[in-house]
mmCIF file of N, CA and C in Angstrom:
data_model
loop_
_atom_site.group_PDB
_atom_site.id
_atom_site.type_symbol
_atom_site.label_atom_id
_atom_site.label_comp_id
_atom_site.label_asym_id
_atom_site.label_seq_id
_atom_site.Cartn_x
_atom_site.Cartn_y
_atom_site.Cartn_z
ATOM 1 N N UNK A 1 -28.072 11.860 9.395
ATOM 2 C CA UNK A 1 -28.096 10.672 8.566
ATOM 3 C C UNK A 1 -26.769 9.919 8.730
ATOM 4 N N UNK A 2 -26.999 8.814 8.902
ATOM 5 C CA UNK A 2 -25.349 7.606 9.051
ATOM 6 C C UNK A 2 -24.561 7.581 7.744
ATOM 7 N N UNK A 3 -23.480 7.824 7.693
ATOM 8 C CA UNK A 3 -22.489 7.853 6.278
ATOM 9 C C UNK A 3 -22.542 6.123 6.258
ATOM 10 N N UNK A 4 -22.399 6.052 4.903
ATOM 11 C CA UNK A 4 -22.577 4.619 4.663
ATOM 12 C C UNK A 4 -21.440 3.927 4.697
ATOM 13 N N UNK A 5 -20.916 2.976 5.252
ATOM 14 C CA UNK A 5 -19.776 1.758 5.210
ATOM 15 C C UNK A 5 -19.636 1.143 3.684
ATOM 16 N N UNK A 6 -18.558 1.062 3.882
ATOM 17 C CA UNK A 6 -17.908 -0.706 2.474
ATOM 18 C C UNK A 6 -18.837 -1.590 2.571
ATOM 19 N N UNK A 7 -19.251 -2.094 3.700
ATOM 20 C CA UNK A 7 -20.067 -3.189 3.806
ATOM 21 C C UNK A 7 -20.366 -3.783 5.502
ATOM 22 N N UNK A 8 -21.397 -4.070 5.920
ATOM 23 C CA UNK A 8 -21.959 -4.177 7.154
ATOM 24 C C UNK A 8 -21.210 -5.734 7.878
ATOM 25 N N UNK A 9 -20.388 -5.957 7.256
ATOM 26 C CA UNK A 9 -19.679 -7.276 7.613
ATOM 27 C C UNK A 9 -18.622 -7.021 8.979
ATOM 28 N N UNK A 10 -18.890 -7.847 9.874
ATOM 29 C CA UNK A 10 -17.820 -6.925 10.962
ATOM 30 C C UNK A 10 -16.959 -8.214 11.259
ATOM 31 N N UNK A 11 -15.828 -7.720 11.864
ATOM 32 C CA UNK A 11 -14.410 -8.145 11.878
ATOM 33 C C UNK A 11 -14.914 -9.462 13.030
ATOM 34 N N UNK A 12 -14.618 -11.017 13.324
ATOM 35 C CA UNK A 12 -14.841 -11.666 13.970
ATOM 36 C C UNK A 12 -14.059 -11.867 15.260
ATOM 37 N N UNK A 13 -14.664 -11.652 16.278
ATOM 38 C CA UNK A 13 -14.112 -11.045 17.901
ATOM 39 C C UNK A 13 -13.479 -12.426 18.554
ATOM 40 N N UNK A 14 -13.295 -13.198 17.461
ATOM 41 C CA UNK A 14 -13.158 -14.875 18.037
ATOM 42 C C UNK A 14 -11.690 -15.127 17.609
ATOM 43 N N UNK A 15 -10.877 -14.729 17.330
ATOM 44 C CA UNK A 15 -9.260 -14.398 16.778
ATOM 45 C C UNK A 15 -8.646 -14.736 17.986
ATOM 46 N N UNK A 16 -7.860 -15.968 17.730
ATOM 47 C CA UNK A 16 -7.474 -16.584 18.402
ATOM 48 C C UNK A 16 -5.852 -15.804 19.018
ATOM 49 N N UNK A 17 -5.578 -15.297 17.820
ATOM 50 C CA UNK A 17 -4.277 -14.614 18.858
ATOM 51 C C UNK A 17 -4.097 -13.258 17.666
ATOM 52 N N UNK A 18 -3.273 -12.560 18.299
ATOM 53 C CA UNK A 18 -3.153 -10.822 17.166
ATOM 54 C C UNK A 18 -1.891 -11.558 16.595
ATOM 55 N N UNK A 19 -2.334 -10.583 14.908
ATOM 56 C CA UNK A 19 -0.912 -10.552 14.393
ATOM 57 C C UNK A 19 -0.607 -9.054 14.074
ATOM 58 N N UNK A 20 -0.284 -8.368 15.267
ATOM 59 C CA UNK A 20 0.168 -7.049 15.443
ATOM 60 C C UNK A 20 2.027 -7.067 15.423
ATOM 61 N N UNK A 21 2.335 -6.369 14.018
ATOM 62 C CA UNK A 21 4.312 -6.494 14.518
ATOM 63 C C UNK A 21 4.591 -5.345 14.437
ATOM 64 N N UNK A 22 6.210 -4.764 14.438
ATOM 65 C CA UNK A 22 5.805 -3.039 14.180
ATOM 66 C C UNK A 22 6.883 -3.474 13.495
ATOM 67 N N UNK A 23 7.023 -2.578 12.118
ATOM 68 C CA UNK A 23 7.765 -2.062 10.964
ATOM 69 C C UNK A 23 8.097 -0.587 11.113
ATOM 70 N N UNK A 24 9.580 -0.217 11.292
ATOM 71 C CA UNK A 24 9.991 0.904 11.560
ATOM 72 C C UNK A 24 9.520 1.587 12.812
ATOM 73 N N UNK A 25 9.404 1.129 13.531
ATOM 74 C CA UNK A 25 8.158 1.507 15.298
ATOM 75 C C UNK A 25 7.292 2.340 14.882
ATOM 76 N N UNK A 26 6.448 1.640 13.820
ATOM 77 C CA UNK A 26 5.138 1.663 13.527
ATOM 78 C C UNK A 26 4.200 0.362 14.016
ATOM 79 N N UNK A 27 3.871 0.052 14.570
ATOM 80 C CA UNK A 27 2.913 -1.657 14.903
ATOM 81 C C UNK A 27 1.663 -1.122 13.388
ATOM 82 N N UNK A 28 1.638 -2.622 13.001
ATOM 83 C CA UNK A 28 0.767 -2.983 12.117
ATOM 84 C C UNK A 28 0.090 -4.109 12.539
ATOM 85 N N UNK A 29 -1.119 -3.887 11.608
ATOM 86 C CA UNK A 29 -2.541 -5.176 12.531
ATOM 87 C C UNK A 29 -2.093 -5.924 11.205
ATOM 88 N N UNK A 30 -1.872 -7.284 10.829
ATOM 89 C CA UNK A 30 -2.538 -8.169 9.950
ATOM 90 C C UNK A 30 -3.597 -9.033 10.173
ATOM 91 N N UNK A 31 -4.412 -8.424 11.525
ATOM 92 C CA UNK A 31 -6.101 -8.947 11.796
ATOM 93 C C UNK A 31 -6.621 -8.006 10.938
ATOM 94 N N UNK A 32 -6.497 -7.236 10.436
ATOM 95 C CA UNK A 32 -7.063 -6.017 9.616
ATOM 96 C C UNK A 32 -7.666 -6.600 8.007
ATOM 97 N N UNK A 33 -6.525 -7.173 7.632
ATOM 98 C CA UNK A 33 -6.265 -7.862 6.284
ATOM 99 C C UNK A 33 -6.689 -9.129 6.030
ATOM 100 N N UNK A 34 -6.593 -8.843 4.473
ATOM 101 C CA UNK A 34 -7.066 -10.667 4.423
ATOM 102 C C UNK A 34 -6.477 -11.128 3.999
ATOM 103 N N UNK A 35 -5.455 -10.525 3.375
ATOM 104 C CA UNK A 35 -3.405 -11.391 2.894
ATOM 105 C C UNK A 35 -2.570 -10.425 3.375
ATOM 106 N N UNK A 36 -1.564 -10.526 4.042
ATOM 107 C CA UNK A 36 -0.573 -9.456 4.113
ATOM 108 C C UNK A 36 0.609 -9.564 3.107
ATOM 109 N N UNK A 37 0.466 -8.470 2.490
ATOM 110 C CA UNK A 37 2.146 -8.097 1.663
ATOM 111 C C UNK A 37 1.307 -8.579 0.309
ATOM 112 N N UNK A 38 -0.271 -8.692 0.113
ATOM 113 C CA UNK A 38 -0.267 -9.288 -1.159
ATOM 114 C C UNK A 38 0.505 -9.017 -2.818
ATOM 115 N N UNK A 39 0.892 -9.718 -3.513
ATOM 116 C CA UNK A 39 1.568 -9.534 -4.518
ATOM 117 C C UNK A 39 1.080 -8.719 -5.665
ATOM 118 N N UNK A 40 0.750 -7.338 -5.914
ATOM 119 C CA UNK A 40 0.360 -6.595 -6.764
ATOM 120 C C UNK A 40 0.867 -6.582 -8.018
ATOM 121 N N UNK A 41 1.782 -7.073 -8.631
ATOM 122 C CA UNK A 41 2.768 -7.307 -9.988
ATOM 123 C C UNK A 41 3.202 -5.790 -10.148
ATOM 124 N N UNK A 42 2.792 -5.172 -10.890
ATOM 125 C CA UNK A 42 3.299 -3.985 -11.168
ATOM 126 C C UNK A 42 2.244 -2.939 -10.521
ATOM 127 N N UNK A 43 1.603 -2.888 -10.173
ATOM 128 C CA UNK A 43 0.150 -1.725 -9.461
ATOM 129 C C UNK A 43 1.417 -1.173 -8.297
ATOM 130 N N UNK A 44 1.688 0.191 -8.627
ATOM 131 C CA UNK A 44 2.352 0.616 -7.329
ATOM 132 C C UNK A 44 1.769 1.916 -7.036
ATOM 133 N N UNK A 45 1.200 2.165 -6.193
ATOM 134 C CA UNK A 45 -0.094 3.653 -5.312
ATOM 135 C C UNK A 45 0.990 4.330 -4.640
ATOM 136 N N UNK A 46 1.116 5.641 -5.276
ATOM 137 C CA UNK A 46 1.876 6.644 -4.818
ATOM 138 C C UNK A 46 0.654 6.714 -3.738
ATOM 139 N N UNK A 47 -0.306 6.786 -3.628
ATOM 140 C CA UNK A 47 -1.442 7.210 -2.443
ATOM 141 C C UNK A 47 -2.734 6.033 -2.788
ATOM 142 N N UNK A 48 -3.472 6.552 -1.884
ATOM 143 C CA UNK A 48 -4.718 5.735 -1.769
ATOM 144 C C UNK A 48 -4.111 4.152 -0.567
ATOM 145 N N UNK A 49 -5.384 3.329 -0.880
ATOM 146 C CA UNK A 49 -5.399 2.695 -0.052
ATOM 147 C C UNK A 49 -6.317 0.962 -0.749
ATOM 148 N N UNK A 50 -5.877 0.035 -0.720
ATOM 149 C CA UNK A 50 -6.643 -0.764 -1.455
ATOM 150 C C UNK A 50 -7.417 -1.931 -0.386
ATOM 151 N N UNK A 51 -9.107 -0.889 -0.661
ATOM 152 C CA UNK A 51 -9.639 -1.763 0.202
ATOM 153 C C UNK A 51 -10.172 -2.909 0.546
ATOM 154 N N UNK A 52 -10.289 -3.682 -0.931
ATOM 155 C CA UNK A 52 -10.730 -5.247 -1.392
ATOM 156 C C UNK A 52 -9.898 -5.520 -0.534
ATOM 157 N N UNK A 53 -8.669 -5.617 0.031
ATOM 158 C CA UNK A 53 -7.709 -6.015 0.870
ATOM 159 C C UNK A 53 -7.918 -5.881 2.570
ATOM 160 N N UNK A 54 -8.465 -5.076 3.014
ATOM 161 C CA UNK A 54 -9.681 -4.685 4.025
ATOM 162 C C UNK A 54 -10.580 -5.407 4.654
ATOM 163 N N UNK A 55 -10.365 -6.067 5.387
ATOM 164 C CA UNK A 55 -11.107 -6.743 6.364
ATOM 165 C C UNK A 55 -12.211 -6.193 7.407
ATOM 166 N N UNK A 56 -11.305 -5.651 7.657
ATOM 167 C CA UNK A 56 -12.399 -4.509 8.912
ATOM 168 C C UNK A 56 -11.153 -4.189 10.124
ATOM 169 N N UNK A 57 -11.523 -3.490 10.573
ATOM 170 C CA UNK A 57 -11.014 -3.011 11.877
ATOM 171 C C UNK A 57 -10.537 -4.258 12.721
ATOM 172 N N UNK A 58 -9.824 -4.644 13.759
ATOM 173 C CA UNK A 58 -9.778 -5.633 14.686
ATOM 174 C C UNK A 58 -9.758 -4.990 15.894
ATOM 175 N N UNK A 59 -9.943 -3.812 15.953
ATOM 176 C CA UNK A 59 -10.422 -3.248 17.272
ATOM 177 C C UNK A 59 -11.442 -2.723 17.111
ATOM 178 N N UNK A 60 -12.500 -1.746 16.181
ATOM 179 C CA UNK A 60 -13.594 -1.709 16.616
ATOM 180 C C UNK A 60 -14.227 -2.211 15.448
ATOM 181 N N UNK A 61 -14.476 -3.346 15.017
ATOM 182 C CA UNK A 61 -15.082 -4.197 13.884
ATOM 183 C C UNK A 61 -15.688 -3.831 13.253
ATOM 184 N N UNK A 62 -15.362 -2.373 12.946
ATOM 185 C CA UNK A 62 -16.106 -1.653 11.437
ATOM 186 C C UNK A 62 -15.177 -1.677 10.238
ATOM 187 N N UNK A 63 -16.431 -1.899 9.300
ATOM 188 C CA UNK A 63 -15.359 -1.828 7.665
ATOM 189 C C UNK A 63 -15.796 -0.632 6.974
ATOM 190 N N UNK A 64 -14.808 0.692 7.038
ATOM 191 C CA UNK A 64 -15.190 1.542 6.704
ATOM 192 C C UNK A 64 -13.864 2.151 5.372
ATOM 193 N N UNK A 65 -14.228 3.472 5.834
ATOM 194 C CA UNK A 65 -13.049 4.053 4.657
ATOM 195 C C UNK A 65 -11.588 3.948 5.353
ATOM 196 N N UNK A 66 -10.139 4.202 4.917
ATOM 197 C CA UNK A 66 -9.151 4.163 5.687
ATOM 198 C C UNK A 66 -8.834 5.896 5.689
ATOM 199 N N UNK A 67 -8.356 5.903 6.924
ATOM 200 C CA UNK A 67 -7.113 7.629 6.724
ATOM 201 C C UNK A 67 -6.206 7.347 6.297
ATOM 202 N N UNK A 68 -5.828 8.739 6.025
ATOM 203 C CA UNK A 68 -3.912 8.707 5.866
ATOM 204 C C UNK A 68 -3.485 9.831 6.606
ATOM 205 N N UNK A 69 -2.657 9.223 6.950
ATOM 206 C CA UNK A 69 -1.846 10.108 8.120
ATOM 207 C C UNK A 69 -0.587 10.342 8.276
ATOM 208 N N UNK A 70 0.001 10.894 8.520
ATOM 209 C CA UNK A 70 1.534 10.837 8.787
ATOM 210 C C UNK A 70 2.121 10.559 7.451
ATOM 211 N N UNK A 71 2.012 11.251 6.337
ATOM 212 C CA UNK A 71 2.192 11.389 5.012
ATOM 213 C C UNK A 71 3.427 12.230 4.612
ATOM 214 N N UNK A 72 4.452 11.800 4.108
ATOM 215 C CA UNK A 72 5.879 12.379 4.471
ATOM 216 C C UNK A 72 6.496 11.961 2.905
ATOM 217 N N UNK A 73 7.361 12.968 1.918
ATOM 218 C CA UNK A 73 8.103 12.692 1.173
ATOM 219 C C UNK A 73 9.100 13.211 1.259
ATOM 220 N N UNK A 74 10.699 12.368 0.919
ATOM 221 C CA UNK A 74 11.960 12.574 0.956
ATOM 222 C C UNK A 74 12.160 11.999 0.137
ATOM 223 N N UNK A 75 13.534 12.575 -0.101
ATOM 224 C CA UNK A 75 14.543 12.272 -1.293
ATOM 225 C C UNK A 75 16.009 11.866 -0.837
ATOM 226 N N UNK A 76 16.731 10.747 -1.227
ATOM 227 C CA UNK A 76 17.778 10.346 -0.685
ATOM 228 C C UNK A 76 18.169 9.916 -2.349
ATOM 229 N N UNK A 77 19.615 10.029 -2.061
ATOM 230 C CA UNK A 77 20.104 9.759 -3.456
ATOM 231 C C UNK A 77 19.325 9.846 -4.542
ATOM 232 N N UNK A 78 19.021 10.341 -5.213
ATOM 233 C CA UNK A 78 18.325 10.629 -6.381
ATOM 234 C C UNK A 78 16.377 10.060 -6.276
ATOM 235 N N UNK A 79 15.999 9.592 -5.352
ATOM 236 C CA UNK A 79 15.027 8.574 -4.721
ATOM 237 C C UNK A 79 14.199 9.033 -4.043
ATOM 238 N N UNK A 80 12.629 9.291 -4.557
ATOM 239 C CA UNK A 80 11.908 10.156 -3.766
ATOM 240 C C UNK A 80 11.043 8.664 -3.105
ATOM 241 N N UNK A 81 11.039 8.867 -1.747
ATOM 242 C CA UNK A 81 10.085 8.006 -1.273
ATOM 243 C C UNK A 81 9.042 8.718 -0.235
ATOM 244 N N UNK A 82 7.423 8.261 -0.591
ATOM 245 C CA UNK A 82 6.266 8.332 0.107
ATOM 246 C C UNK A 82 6.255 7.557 1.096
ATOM 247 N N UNK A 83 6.055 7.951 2.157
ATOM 248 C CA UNK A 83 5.766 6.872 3.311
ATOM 249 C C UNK A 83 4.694 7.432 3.924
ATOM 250 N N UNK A 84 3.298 6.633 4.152
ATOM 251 C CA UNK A 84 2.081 7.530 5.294
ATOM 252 C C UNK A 84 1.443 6.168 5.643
ATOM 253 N N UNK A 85 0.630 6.164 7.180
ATOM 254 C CA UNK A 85 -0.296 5.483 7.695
ATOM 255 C C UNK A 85 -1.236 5.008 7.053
ATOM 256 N N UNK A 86 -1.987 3.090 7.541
ATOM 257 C CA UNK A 86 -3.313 3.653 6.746
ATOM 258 C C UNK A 86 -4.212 3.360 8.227
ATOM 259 N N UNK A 87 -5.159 4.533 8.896
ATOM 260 C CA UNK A 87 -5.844 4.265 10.086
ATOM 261 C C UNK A 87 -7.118 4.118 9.660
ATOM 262 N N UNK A 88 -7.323 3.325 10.701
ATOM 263 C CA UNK A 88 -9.129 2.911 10.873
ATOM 264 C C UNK A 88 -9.510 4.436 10.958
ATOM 265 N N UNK A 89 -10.898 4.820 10.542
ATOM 266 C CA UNK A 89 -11.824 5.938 9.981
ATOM 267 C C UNK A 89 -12.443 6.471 11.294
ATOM 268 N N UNK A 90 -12.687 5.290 12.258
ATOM 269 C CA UNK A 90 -13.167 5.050 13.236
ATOM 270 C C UNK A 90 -13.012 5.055 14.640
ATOM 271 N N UNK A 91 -11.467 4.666 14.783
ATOM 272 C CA UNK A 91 -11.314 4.211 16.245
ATOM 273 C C UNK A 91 -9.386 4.647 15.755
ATOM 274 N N UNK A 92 -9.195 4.960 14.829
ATOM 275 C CA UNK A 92 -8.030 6.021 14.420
ATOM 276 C C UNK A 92 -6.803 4.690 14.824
ATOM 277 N N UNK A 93 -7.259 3.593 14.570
ATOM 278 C CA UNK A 93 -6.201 2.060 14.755
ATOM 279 C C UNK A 93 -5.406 2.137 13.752
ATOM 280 N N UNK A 94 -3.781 1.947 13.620
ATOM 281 C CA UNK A 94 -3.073 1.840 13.170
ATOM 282 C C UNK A 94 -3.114 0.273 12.104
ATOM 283 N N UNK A 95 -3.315 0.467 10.418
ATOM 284 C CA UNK A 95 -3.470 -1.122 10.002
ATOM 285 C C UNK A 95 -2.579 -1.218 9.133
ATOM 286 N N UNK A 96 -1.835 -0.008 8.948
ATOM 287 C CA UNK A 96 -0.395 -0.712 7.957
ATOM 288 C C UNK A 96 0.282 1.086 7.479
ATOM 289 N N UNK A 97 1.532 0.315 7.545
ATOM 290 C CA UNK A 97 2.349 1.591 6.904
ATOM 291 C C UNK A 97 3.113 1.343 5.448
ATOM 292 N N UNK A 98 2.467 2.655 4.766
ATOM 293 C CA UNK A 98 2.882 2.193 3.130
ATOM 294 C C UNK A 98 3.914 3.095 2.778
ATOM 295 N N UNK A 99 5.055 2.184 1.841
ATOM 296 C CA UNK A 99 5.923 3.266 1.212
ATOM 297 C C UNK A 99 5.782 2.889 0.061
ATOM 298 N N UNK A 100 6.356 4.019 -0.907
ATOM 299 C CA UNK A 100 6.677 4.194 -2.701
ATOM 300 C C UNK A 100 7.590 4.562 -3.066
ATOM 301 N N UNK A 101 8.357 4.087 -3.615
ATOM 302 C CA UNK A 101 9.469 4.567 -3.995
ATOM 303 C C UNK A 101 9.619 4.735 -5.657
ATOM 304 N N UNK A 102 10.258 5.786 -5.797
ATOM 305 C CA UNK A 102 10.501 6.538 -7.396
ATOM 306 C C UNK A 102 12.137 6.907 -7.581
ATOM 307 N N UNK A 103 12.656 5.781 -8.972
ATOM 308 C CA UNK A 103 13.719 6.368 -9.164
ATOM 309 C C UNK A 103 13.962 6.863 -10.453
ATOM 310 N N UNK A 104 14.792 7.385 -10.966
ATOM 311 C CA UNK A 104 15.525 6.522 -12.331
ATOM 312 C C UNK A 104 16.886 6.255 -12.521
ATOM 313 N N UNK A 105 17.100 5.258 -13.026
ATOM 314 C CA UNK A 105 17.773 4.335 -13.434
ATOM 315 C C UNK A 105 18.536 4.504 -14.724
ATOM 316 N N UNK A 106 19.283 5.496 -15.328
ATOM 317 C CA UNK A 106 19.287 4.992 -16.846
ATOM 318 C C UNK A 106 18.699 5.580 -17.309
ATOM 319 N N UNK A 107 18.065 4.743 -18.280
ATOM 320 C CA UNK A 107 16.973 4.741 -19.222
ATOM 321 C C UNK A 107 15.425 4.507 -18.712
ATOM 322 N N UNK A 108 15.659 4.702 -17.455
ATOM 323 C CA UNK A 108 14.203 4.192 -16.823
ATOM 324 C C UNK A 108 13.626 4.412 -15.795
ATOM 325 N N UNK A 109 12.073 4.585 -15.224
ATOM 326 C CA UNK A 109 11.995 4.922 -14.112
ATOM 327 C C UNK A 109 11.278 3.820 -13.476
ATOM 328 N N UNK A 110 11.646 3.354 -12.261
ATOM 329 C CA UNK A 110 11.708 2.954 -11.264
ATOM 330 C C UNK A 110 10.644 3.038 -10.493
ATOM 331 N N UNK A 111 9.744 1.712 -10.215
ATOM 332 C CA UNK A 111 9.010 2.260 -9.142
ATOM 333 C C UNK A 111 8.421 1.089 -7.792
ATOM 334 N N UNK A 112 8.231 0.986 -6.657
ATOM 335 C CA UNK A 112 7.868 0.307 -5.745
ATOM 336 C C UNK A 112 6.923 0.863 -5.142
ATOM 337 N N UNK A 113 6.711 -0.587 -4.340
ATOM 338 C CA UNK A 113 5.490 -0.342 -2.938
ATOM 339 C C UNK A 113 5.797 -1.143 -2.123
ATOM 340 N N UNK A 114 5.686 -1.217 -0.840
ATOM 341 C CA UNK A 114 5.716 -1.953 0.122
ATOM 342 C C UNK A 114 4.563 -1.842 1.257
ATOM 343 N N UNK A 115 3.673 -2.211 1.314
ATOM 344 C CA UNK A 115 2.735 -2.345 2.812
ATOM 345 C C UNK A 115 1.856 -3.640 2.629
ATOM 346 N N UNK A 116 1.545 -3.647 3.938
ATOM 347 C CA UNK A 116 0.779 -4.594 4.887
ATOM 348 C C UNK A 116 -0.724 -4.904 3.929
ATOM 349 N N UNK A 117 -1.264 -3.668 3.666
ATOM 350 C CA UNK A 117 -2.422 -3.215 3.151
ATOM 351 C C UNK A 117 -2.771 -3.472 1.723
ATOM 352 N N UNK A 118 -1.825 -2.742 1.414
ATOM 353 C CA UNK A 118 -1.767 -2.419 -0.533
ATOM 354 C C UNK A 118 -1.015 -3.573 -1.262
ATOM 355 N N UNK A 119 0.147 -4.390 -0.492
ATOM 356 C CA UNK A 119 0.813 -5.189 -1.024
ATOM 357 C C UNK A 119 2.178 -4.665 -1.210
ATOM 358 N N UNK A 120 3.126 -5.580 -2.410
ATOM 359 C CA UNK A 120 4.113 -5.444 -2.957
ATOM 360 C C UNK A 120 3.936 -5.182 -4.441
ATOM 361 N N UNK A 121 4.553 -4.486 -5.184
ATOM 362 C CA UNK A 121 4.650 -3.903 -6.281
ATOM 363 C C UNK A 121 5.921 -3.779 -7.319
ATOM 364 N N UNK A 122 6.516 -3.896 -8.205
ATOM 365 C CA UNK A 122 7.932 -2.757 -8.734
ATOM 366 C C UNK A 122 6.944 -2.718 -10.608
ATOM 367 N N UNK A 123 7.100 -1.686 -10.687
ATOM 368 C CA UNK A 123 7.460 -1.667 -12.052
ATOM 369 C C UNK A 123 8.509 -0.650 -12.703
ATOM 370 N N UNK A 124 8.918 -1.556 -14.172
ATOM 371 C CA UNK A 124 10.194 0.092 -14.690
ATOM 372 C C UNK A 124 9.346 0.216 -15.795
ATOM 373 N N UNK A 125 9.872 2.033 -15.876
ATOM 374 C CA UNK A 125 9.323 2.175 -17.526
ATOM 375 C C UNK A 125 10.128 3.009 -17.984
ATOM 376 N N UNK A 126 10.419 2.327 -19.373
ATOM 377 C CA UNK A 126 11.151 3.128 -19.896
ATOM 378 C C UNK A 126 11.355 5.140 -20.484
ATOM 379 N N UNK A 127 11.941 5.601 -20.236
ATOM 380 C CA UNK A 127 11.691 6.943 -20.589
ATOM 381 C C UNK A 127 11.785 7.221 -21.846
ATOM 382 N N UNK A 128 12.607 6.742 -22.685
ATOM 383 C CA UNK A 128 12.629 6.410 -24.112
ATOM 384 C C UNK A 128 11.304 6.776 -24.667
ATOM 385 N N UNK A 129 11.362 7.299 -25.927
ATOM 386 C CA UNK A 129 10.284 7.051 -26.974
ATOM 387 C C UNK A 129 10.348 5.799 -26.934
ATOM 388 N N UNK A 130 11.129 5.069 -28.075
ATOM 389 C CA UNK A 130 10.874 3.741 -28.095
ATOM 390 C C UNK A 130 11.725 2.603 -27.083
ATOM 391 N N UNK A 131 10.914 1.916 -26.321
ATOM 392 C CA UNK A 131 11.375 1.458 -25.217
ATOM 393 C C UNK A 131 12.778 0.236 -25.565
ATOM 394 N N UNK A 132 14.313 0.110 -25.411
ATOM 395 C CA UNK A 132 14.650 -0.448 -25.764
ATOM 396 C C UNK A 132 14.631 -2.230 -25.578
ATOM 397 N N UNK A 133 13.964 -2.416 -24.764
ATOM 398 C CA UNK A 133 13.651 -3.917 -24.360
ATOM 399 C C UNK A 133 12.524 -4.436 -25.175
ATOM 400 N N UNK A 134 12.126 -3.734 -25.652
ATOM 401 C CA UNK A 134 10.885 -4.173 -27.067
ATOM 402 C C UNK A 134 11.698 -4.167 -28.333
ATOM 403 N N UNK A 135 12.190 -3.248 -28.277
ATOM 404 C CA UNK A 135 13.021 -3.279 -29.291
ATOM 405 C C UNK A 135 13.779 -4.272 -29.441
ATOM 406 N N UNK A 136 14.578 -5.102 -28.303
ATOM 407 C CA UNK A 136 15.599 -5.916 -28.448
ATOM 408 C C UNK A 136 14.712 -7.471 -28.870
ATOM 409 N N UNK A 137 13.170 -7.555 -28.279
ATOM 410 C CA UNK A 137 12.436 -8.266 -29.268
ATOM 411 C C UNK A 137 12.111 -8.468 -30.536
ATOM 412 N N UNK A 138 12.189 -7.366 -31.182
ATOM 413 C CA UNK A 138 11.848 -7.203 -32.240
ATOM 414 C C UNK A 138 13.021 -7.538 -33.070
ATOM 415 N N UNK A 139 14.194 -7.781 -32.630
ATOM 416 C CA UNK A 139 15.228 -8.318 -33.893
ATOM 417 C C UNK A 139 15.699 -9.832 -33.642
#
């Protein structure tokens, strides 16, 4: 039996030129996507993959699930960062490399995203019971 796709919509073979660049000598497709770097406000994905953002493949024009691959955490100065692939399901194409980053700060923790795929992200939250930036509203 055929595993079922996102959707039977396939990537258009009429693309007038690639927007393949490499980030960290990783190459990333933004034929893949349908915004690159979109602006997530605060949504930051230690994992996963956000596929409304998902176009399809630009090498083999399927819109399927993504991998992850090459999935790696380190810590540098107090700073744990996620960095992993996201590949086509299919034809194992390289369509963006995502990082996350986790700190704290203070009174607060810290958090980012950066990829091709998922977008841009930060949010802080306070560790506090009561968060002091609400607080400083409140008087």
């Amino acid at each position: 039996m055929r595993q079922p796709s996102l959707s039977s919509r396939e990537v258009s073979s009429s693309r007038k030129h690639s927007r393949t660049f490499a980030v960290n000598g990783v190459a990333m497709c933004g034929d893949c996507v349908e915004k690159e770097y979109p602006n997530r406000g605060n949504t930051c994905l230690e994992n996963g993959s956000f596929l409304l953002n998902f176009t399809g493949c630009a090498v083999c024009s399927k819109r399927d699930f993504m991998l992850i691959t090459n999935k790696s955490l380190k810590e540098e100065d107090g700073e744990e960062i996620v960095t992993y692939d996201h590949l086509c399901k299919n034809c194992h194409h390289v369509v963006a490399r995502h990082e996350y980053t986790f700190s704290i700060m203070d009174e607060f923790q810290e958090y980012t995203m950066l990829c091709l795929l998922c977008g841009k992200a930060e949010d802080t939250i306070s560790i506090l019971p009561d968060d002091p930036r609400q607080m400083a509203l409140l008087l």
